[in-house]
Coordinates of C-alpha atoms in Angstrom, one line a residue:
Chain E
M20 CA -13.8 -5.7 -32.6
R21 CA -14.6 -8.5 -30.3
E22 CA -11.6 -10.5 -31.6
V23 CA -9.3 -7.5 -31.2
F24 CA -10.5 -7.1 -27.6
H25 CA -9.9 -10.7 -26.9
Q26 CA -6.3 -10.4 -28.1
S27 CA -5.9 -7.3 -25.9
L28 CA -7.1 -9.2 -22.9
E29 CA -4.7 -12.0 -23.6
E30 CA -1.9 -9.5 -23.9
I31 CA -2.9 -8.0 -20.5
Q32 CA -3.1 -11.4 -18.9
D33 CA 0.4 -12.4 -20.3
R34 CA 1.9 -9.2 -18.9
L35 CA 0.3 -9.7 -15.5
V36 CA 1.8 -13.3 -15.5
E37 CA 5.2 -11.9 -16.6
I38 CA 5.2 -9.3 -13.8
S39 CA 4.1 -11.9 -11.3
E40 CA 7.0 -14.1 -12.4
L41 CA 9.5 -11.2 -11.8
V42 CA 8.0 -10.6 -8.4
T43 CA 8.4 -14.3 -7.6
V44 CA 12.1 -14.1 -8.6
A45 CA 12.4 -10.9 -6.5
I46 CA 10.9 -12.4 -3.3
G47 CA 12.8 -15.6 -3.7
K48 CA 16.1 -13.7 -4.0
A49 CA 15.2 -11.2 -1.3
T50 CA 14.3 -13.8 1.3
K51 CA 17.3 -15.9 0.4
A52 CA 19.6 -12.8 0.7
F53 CA 17.9 -11.9 4.0
G54 CA 18.5 -15.4 5.4
T55 CA 22.1 -15.7 4.3
S56 CA 23.2 -12.1 4.6
D57 CA 24.1 -12.2 0.9
V58 CA 24.5 -8.5 0.0
T59 CA 25.2 -9.2 -3.7
L60 CA 21.9 -11.0 -4.1
A61 CA 20.2 -8.2 -2.1
E62 CA 21.7 -5.6 -4.5
E63 CA 20.3 -7.6 -7.5
V64 CA 16.8 -7.4 -6.0
I65 CA 17.2 -3.6 -5.4
D66 CA 18.5 -3.0 -8.9
D67 CA 15.9 -5.2 -10.6
D68 CA 12.9 -3.6 -8.9
E69 CA 13.1 -0.9 -11.6
I70 CA 12.2 -3.5 -14.2
I71 CA 9.1 -4.5 -12.3
D72 CA 8.1 -0.8 -12.0
E73 CA 8.6 -0.2 -15.7
K74 CA 6.6 -3.3 -16.7
A75 CA 3.8 -2.3 -14.3
L76 CA 3.7 1.2 -15.8
A77 CA 3.7 -0.2 -19.4
L78 CA 0.9 -2.5 -18.5
D79 CA -1.1 0.4 -17.1
E80 CA -0.5 2.3 -20.3
L81 CA -1.7 -0.7 -22.3
A82 CA -4.9 -1.0 -20.2
I83 CA -5.6 2.7 -20.7
E84 CA -5.1 2.3 -24.4
V85 CA -7.5 -0.6 -24.5
L86 CA -10.1 1.4 -22.6
A87 CA -9.7 4.3 -25.0
R88 CA -9.7 2.3 -28.3
Q89 CA -12.0 -0.6 -27.5
Q90 CA -14.4 1.0 -25.1
P91 CA -15.3 -2.2 -23.2
V92 CA -18.4 -2.3 -21.1
A93 CA -19.8 -4.6 -18.4
R94 CA -17.6 -7.5 -17.5
D95 CA -15.0 -6.6 -20.1
L96 CA -14.6 -3.2 -18.6
R97 CA -14.2 -4.6 -15.1
I98 CA -11.5 -7.0 -16.3
V99 CA -9.4 -4.1 -17.6
V100 CA -10.0 -2.0 -14.5
S101 CA -9.1 -4.9 -12.3
A102 CA -5.9 -5.4 -14.3
L103 CA -4.9 -1.8 -13.4
R104 CA -5.4 -2.7 -9.7
M105 CA -3.6 -6.0 -9.9
S106 CA -0.7 -4.2 -11.6
A107 CA -0.6 -1.8 -8.7
S108 CA -0.6 -4.7 -6.1
L109 CA 2.2 -6.6 -8.0
E110 CA 4.3 -3.4 -8.2
R111 CA 3.9 -3.0 -4.5
M112 CA 4.9 -6.6 -3.9
G113 CA 8.1 -5.9 -5.8
D114 CA 8.7 -2.8 -3.6
I115 CA 8.3 -5.0 -0.5
A116 CA 10.8 -7.6 -1.8
E117 CA 13.1 -4.6 -2.3
H118 CA 12.5 -3.4 1.3
I119 CA 13.5 -6.9 2.6
A120 CA 16.7 -6.7 0.4
Q121 CA 17.4 -3.2 1.7
L122 CA 17.2 -4.5 5.3
T123 CA 19.8 -7.1 4.4
R124 CA 22.1 -4.5 2.8
M125 CA 21.7 -2.1 5.7
R126 CA 22.8 -4.6 8.3
F127 CA 25.6 -6.2 6.2
P128 CA 28.1 -7.6 7.2
E129 CA 25.9 -8.3 10.3
R130 CA 23.0 -10.7 10.0
A131 CA 19.7 -9.0 9.3
I132 CA 17.7 -11.8 11.0
P133 CA 17.8 -11.3 14.7
K134 CA 19.0 -14.3 16.8
G135 CA 16.3 -16.7 17.8
L136 CA 14.1 -15.8 14.8
K137 CA 16.0 -17.6 12.0
S138 CA 13.6 -20.5 11.6
T139 CA 10.6 -18.2 11.8
F140 CA 11.8 -15.9 9.1
T141 CA 12.9 -18.9 7.0
K142 CA 9.3 -20.1 7.1
M143 CA 7.9 -16.7 6.4
G144 CA 10.2 -16.4 3.3
E145 CA 9.1 -19.9 2.1
H146 CA 5.4 -19.0 2.5
D147 CA 5.9 -15.7 0.6
V148 CA 7.7 -17.5 -2.3
K149 CA 5.0 -20.2 -2.4
I150 CA 2.3 -17.5 -2.5
A151 CA 4.1 -15.7 -5.3
Q152 CA 4.4 -18.9 -7.3
Q153 CA 0.8 -19.9 -6.8
L154 CA -0.3 -16.4 -7.7
T155 CA 1.6 -16.5 -11.0
E156 CA -0.1 -19.9 -11.7
L157 CA -3.5 -18.5 -10.8
L158 CA -3.0 -15.6 -13.1
R159 CA -1.9 -17.9 -15.9
T160 CA -4.5 -20.7 -15.5
E161 CA -7.4 -19.0 -13.6
D162 CA -7.6 -22.2 -11.7
L163 CA -9.5 -20.9 -8.6
T164 CA -8.6 -23.9 -6.5
L165 CA -5.1 -22.3 -6.2
I166 CA -6.7 -19.5 -4.1
D167 CA -7.1 -21.9 -1.2
T168 CA -3.4 -22.6 -1.2
I169 CA -2.7 -18.8 -1.2
R170 CA -5.1 -18.2 1.5
N171 CA -3.7 -21.0 3.7
A172 CA -0.2 -19.7 3.2
D173 CA -1.4 -16.2 4.1
D174 CA -3.0 -17.6 7.3
A175 CA 0.3 -19.3 8.2
L176 CA 2.1 -16.1 7.6
D177 CA -0.3 -14.2 9.9
D178 CA 0.4 -16.7 12.6
L179 CA 4.2 -16.4 12.2
H180 CA 3.8 -12.6 12.2
I181 CA 2.1 -12.8 15.5
S182 CA 4.7 -15.2 16.8
V183 CA 7.5 -12.7 16.0
F184 CA 5.8 -10.2 18.2
E185 CA 5.2 -12.7 21.0
K186 CA 8.9 -13.6 20.8
V187 CA 10.1 -10.0 20.8
L188 CA 7.9 -9.0 23.7
S189 CA 8.7 -12.1 25.8
D190 CA 11.0 -12.1 28.8
S191 CA 13.4 -14.4 26.9
W192 CA 14.1 -11.7 24.2
K193 CA 17.6 -10.5 24.6
G194 CA 17.9 -8.6 21.4
E195 CA 19.2 -5.0 21.2
A196 CA 16.9 -2.3 19.9
A197 CA 18.3 -2.7 16.4
A198 CA 17.3 -6.4 16.4
T199 CA 13.8 -5.4 17.6
V200 CA 13.4 -2.8 14.9
D201 CA 14.6 -5.3 12.2
A202 CA 12.3 -8.0 13.4
T203 CA 9.3 -5.6 13.5
L204 CA 9.9 -4.3 10.0
A205 CA 10.9 -7.6 8.4
S206 CA 7.9 -9.3 9.8
R207 CA 5.6 -6.6 8.6
Y208 CA 7.1 -6.7 5.1
H209 CA 6.6 -10.5 4.9
E210 CA 3.1 -10.2 6.1
R211 CA 2.1 -7.3 3.8
F212 CA 3.6 -9.1 0.8
A213 CA 1.1 -11.9 1.3
D214 CA -1.8 -9.5 1.9
H215 CA -1.2 -7.9 -1.5
A216 CA -1.1 -11.4 -3.1
V217 CA -4.5 -12.3 -1.5
S218 CA -5.9 -9.0 -2.8
V219 CA -4.8 -9.9 -6.4
A220 CA -6.2 -13.5 -5.9
R221 CA -9.5 -12.1 -4.7
K222 CA -9.8 -10.0 -7.9
V223 CA -9.2 -13.1 -10.1
A224 CA -11.9 -14.8 -8.1
Y225 CA -14.3 -11.9 -8.6
L226 CA -13.7 -11.8 -12.3
S227 CA -14.2 -15.5 -12.7
T228 CA -17.5 -15.5 -10.8
G229 CA -18.7 -12.2 -12.0
D230 CA -19.3 -11.0 -8.5
W231 CA -17.3 -7.9 -8.1
T232 CA -18.3 -6.5 -4.7
A233 CA -19.1 -9.5 -2.5
P234 CA -16.6 -12.2 -1.5
T235 CA -16.9 -15.3 -3.6
E236 CA -19.2 -17.9 -2.1
G237 CA -17.2 -20.9 -0.9
I238 CA -14.0 -19.0 -1.3
E239 CA -13.6 -17.3 2.0
I240 CA -10.9 -14.7 1.5
I241 CA -9.8 -12.3 4.2
V242 CA -11.7 -9.1 3.7
A243 CA -9.6 -6.8 5.8
E244 CA -6.8 -6.2 3.4
G245 CA -4.1 -4.3 5.2
F246 CA -5.2 -5.7 8.5
A247 CA -2.0 -6.3 10.6
P248 CA -2.4 -8.8 13.4
D249 CA 0.4 -7.0 15.2
N250 CA -1.5 -3.9 15.9
T251 CA -5.0 -4.8 16.8
Chain P
M1 CA -22.9 14.1 -23.8
R2 CA -20.0 16.4 -23.0
E3 CA -22.1 18.2 -20.5
V4 CA -23.1 14.9 -18.8
F5 CA -19.5 13.9 -18.7
H6 CA -18.6 17.3 -17.1
Q7 CA -21.2 16.7 -14.4
S8 CA -19.9 13.2 -13.8
L9 CA -16.4 14.6 -13.3
E10 CA -17.7 17.2 -10.9
E11 CA -19.4 14.4 -9.0
I12 CA -16.2 12.3 -8.9
Q13 CA -14.2 15.3 -7.7
D14 CA -16.8 16.1 -5.0
R15 CA -16.6 12.6 -3.7
L16 CA -12.8 12.6 -3.7
V17 CA -12.9 15.8 -1.6
E18 CA -15.5 14.2 0.7
I19 CA -13.3 11.1 1.3
S20 CA -10.3 13.3 1.8
E21 CA -12.2 15.3 4.4
L22 CA -13.1 12.0 6.2
V23 CA -9.5 10.9 6.1
T24 CA -8.4 14.3 7.5
V25 CA -10.8 13.8 10.4
A26 CA -9.6 10.3 10.9
I27 CA -5.9 11.2 11.0
G28 CA -6.6 14.2 13.3
K29 CA -8.5 12.0 15.8
A30 CA -6.0 9.1 15.5
T31 CA -2.9 11.2 16.2
K32 CA -4.7 13.0 19.0
A33 CA -5.8 9.7 20.5
F34 CA -2.2 8.3 20.1
G35 CA -0.8 11.4 21.9
T36 CA -3.2 11.4 24.8
S37 CA -4.0 7.7 25.1
D38 CA -7.6 8.4 24.5
V39 CA -9.1 5.0 23.8
T40 CA -12.6 6.3 23.2
L41 CA -11.3 8.5 20.4
A42 CA -9.3 5.6 19.0
E43 CA -12.4 3.5 18.9
E44 CA -14.2 6.2 17.0
V45 CA -11.5 6.1 14.3
I46 CA -11.5 2.3 14.1
D47 CA -15.3 2.3 13.8
D48 CA -15.5 5.1 11.2
D49 CA -12.9 3.6 8.9
E50 CA -15.7 1.5 7.5
I51 CA -17.4 4.6 6.2
I52 CA -14.3 5.6 4.3
D53 CA -14.0 2.1 2.8
E54 CA -17.7 2.3 1.7
K55 CA -17.3 5.7 0.2
A56 CA -14.2 4.7 -1.7
L57 CA -16.0 1.6 -3.0
A58 CA -19.0 3.7 -4.1
L59 CA -16.6 6.1 -5.9
D60 CA -15.0 3.2 -7.7
E61 CA -18.4 2.0 -8.8
L62 CA -19.3 5.5 -10.0
A63 CA -16.0 5.8 -12.0
I64 CA -16.6 2.4 -13.6
E65 CA -20.1 3.5 -14.5
V66 CA -18.8 6.7 -16.1
L67 CA -16.3 4.6 -18.1
A68 CA -19.0 2.3 -19.3
R69 CA -21.7 4.9 -20.1
Q70 CA -19.7 7.8 -21.3
Q71 CA -16.7 6.1 -22.9
P72 CA -14.2 8.9 -22.2
V73 CA -11.0 9.0 -24.2
A74 CA -7.6 10.9 -23.9
R75 CA -7.4 13.2 -21.0
D76 CA -10.9 12.6 -19.8
L77 CA -10.2 8.8 -19.6
R78 CA -7.0 9.5 -17.6
I79 CA -8.9 11.7 -15.2
V80 CA -11.4 8.8 -14.4
V81 CA -8.6 6.2 -14.2
S82 CA -6.6 8.4 -11.9
A83 CA -9.7 9.0 -9.7
L84 CA -9.8 5.2 -9.2
R85 CA -6.2 5.3 -8.1
M86 CA -6.6 8.4 -5.8
S87 CA -9.6 6.6 -4.3
A88 CA -7.3 3.6 -3.5
S89 CA -4.7 5.8 -1.9
L90 CA -7.2 7.7 0.2
E91 CA -8.7 4.4 1.3
R92 CA -5.3 3.3 2.4
M93 CA -4.7 6.6 4.3
G94 CA -7.8 5.8 6.2
D95 CA -6.5 2.3 7.0
I96 CA -3.2 3.8 8.3
A97 CA -5.1 6.3 10.6
E98 CA -7.0 3.2 11.8
H99 CA -3.6 1.4 12.5
I100 CA -2.4 4.3 14.6
A101 CA -5.7 4.2 16.5
Q102 CA -5.2 0.4 17.0
L103 CA -1.8 0.9 18.4
T104 CA -3.4 3.3 20.9
R105 CA -6.0 0.8 21.9
M106 CA -3.6 -2.1 22.1
R107 CA -1.4 -0.3 24.7
F108 CA -4.3 1.3 26.7
P109 CA -4.2 2.2 29.6
E110 CA -0.4 2.5 29.0
R111 CA 0.8 5.2 26.7
A112 CA 1.4 4.1 23.1
I113 CA 4.0 6.8 22.6
P114 CA 7.3 5.6 24.0
K115 CA 9.1 7.8 26.5
G116 CA 11.4 10.3 24.9
L117 CA 9.5 10.4 21.6
K118 CA 6.5 12.4 22.6
S119 CA 7.5 15.7 20.9
T120 CA 8.7 13.8 17.8
F121 CA 5.3 12.0 17.4
T122 CA 3.4 15.2 18.2
K123 CA 5.2 16.8 15.3
M124 CA 4.7 13.8 13.0
G125 CA 1.0 13.9 13.8
E126 CA 0.8 17.6 13.1
H127 CA 2.5 17.2 9.7
D128 CA 0.1 14.3 8.8
V129 CA -2.9 16.4 9.7
K130 CA -1.6 19.4 7.7
I131 CA -0.9 17.2 4.7
A132 CA -4.4 15.7 4.8
Q133 CA -5.9 19.2 5.1
Q134 CA -3.8 20.5 2.2
L135 CA -4.6 17.5 0.1
T136 CA -8.3 18.1 0.6
E137 CA -7.8 21.7 -0.5
L138 CA -5.8 20.6 -3.5
L139 CA -8.5 18.2 -4.6
R140 CA -11.1 20.9 -4.1
T141 CA -9.3 23.8 -5.8
E142 CA -6.7 22.2 -8.0
D143 CA -4.4 24.9 -6.8
L144 CA -1.0 23.3 -7.6
T145 CA 0.9 25.7 -5.3
L146 CA -0.4 23.5 -2.4
I147 CA 1.7 20.7 -3.6
D148 CA 4.8 22.4 -2.4
T149 CA 3.3 22.6 1.1
I150 CA 2.5 18.9 1.0
R151 CA 6.0 18.0 -0.3
N152 CA 7.7 20.1 2.4
A153 CA 5.6 18.5 5.1
D154 CA 6.5 15.0 3.7
D155 CA 10.2 15.9 3.8
A156 CA 9.8 17.0 7.4
L157 CA 8.1 13.7 8.2
D158 CA 10.9 11.7 6.5
D159 CA 13.4 13.6 8.7
L160 CA 11.4 12.9 11.8
H161 CA 11.0 9.2 10.7
I162 CA 14.8 8.9 10.5
S163 CA 15.2 10.7 13.9
V164 CA 13.0 8.1 15.5
F165 CA 15.3 5.3 14.4
E166 CA 18.4 7.3 15.4
K167 CA 16.8 7.7 18.9
V168 CA 15.8 4.1 19.2
L169 CA 19.2 2.9 18.1
S170 CA 21.2 5.3 20.3
D171 CA 22.9 4.4 23.5
S172 CA 20.5 6.6 25.4
W173 CA 17.5 4.5 24.4
K174 CA 16.2 2.8 27.5
G175 CA 12.9 1.6 26.0
E176 CA 11.7 -2.0 26.5
A177 CA 11.2 -4.1 23.3
A178 CA 7.5 -3.2 23.3
A179 CA 8.4 0.5 23.2
T180 CA 10.8 -0.2 20.3
V181 CA 8.1 -2.1 18.4
D182 CA 5.6 0.7 19.0
A183 CA 8.1 3.4 17.9
T184 CA 9.0 1.4 14.7
L185 CA 5.4 0.7 13.7
A186 CA 4.0 4.2 14.6
S187 CA 6.8 6.0 12.8
R188 CA 6.4 3.9 9.7
Y189 CA 2.6 4.5 9.7
H190 CA 3.0 8.3 10.0
E191 CA 5.5 8.3 7.2
R192 CA 3.5 6.0 4.9
F193 CA 0.4 8.2 5.4
A194 CA 2.3 11.1 3.9
D195 CA 3.7 9.0 1.1
H196 CA 0.2 8.2 -0.1
A197 CA -0.8 11.8 0.1
V198 CA 2.2 12.8 -2.1
S199 CA 1.1 10.1 -4.5
V200 CA -2.4 11.6 -4.7
A201 CA -1.0 15.1 -5.0
R202 CA 1.3 14.0 -7.9
K203 CA -1.7 12.6 -9.8
V204 CA -3.5 16.0 -9.4
A205 CA -0.4 17.6 -10.8
Y206 CA -0.2 15.2 -13.7
L207 CA -3.8 15.8 -14.6
S208 CA -3.4 19.6 -14.5
T209 CA -0.3 19.6 -16.6
G210 CA -1.4 16.8 -19.0
D211 CA 1.9 15.0 -18.4
W212 CA 1.0 11.6 -17.1
T213 CA 4.3 9.7 -16.9
A214 CA 7.0 12.2 -16.1
P215 CA 7.2 14.3 -12.9
T216 CA 5.9 17.8 -13.4
E217 CA 8.5 20.3 -14.3
G218 CA 9.1 22.7 -11.5
I219 CA 7.2 20.5 -9.1
E220 CA 9.8 18.2 -7.9
I221 CA 7.9 15.3 -6.2
I222 CA 9.5 12.4 -4.6
V223 CA 9.5 9.7 -7.2
A224 CA 10.2 6.7 -4.9
E225 CA 6.7 6.3 -3.5
G226 CA 6.9 3.7 -0.8
F227 CA 10.5 4.5 -0.2
A228 CA 11.1 4.2 3.5
P229 CA 14.2 6.1 4.8
D230 CA 14.5 3.6 7.6
N231 CA 15.5 0.7 5.5
T232 CA 17.9 1.9 2.9

C-alpha cells in the first residue's frame, strides 16, 4: 500500500510539473505576443489555455481518487490536499497568461503596451517567465534554494507594478484613457501571476519542512497573497 | 462512524455559512465606504479581513482533520474537498472586499468613485451585497433556486463592468489618469467578487446533484470563471 501511494505521489508530482511547464510556455508566449503585438501568438495562448484547464481538472480527479483509495493521513494527506491547491493556482496562472494574450488581441493592430512603458512591461514579462521556469524546477527537484529566486523576482515585479502606477499618475503621462486602462490591467495581471507562483512555492516549502501553517524559518515568503501594492 | 461524519459535515457547513456571513458584512461595508468615502468604515473592513482569513484557515484544518480521521469516500469525500475549495473562494472574496476598502482609503479625503460613475458603482455594490447574501442563504439552506438569483446578479454585474469601460473609453470621459485607474481596478474587483460567488454556488449545485464535472442541467452557470468581459 505504501509503495502504491508512493507511485501515486510521483504521478501527482509529474503532473504538477507538466502543468507548470505548460504555464511557462503560456506566459512566455503571452508576454512575447504582448510586447510585439503578435495576434497569432496571442490566439495560440488563448486556444491552449483549455489544455491547462483540462490537465488541472484531471489532476484534481487523480488527487481525489488517491484520497479515496489510499486514505492517506498526516503528512501524506497534506501533500495530496496541497496538490489540489497548487493545481488551482497553476490553473489560475494559465488564466492570467490568457488575459494578457486577450489584451493583445483586443488592441490589435494597435500596440497593447502603452507608450513609455515598453521597457517596464518587457522586464515584467521576463520576471514572470523566469518565475514560471523556476517554479517548474522547484516542483521537479524540490530544491528549496529556488524559492529565493522566485521571491526576488516577485519583489522586482512588485516594484515594477508600483512604477507603472507612478508613471501613469505622473504629469508626464500623456496616454489616453485606453492606454491607462491597458497599463492598469496588464500590470495587475503580471503582478498577480507572480503572486500565485509564490503561493505554490510556499506550499512546496511547507511540505518539505513539515510546517504547514507557519512560514518557513529562514525562507521569508510574502504572507499577504493577493496583496496588490497598487491599492494600499 | 456515519453519525460522527454527519456531525462533522454539519460543522463544516456551519463554518462555511459563518465565513460567508462575514464576507457579506465586509462587502456591505466596503461598498458603502467606497460610495461615501468613509475611511473609518474602510479601515474596519481592512482590519477585519484577518478574521475571515483565520476562520478560513481553521475550516481548512477541520476539513483535513475530517479527511484523516473519518476517511470519507465517494460523495462524502467530494463534499469535504469542495469545502476546502469554497473556503478558498470565500477567503478571496474577503480579500476583494478589502481591496475595495483600500482604494477608498488610498484616495481619502478625495472620492474614490470617479465622477460620472457614481450610480454605476452604487449598482455594482448592491449586486455584490445581494450576491453575498444569497450565497450565504444557499450555503445554509442548499435551496438551489437561489443560484438563479446569484447568476442573474452576476450577469448584471458583467454588464455594468462593460459599461464602466465604455464610459471610460468614450469621448465624454474627462477623468484624469487616476480616475481611470480607480475605475478600472474598482470595476474589476466588483466583477471578480461575483465570479468567486458563482464558483461557490456552482460547487453547491454539483454537490446537490452529484454531478461533479459537468454543469448542472437546467442550471446554466457561467463556465469561464475568471473570464473578464473587459479584456476579451
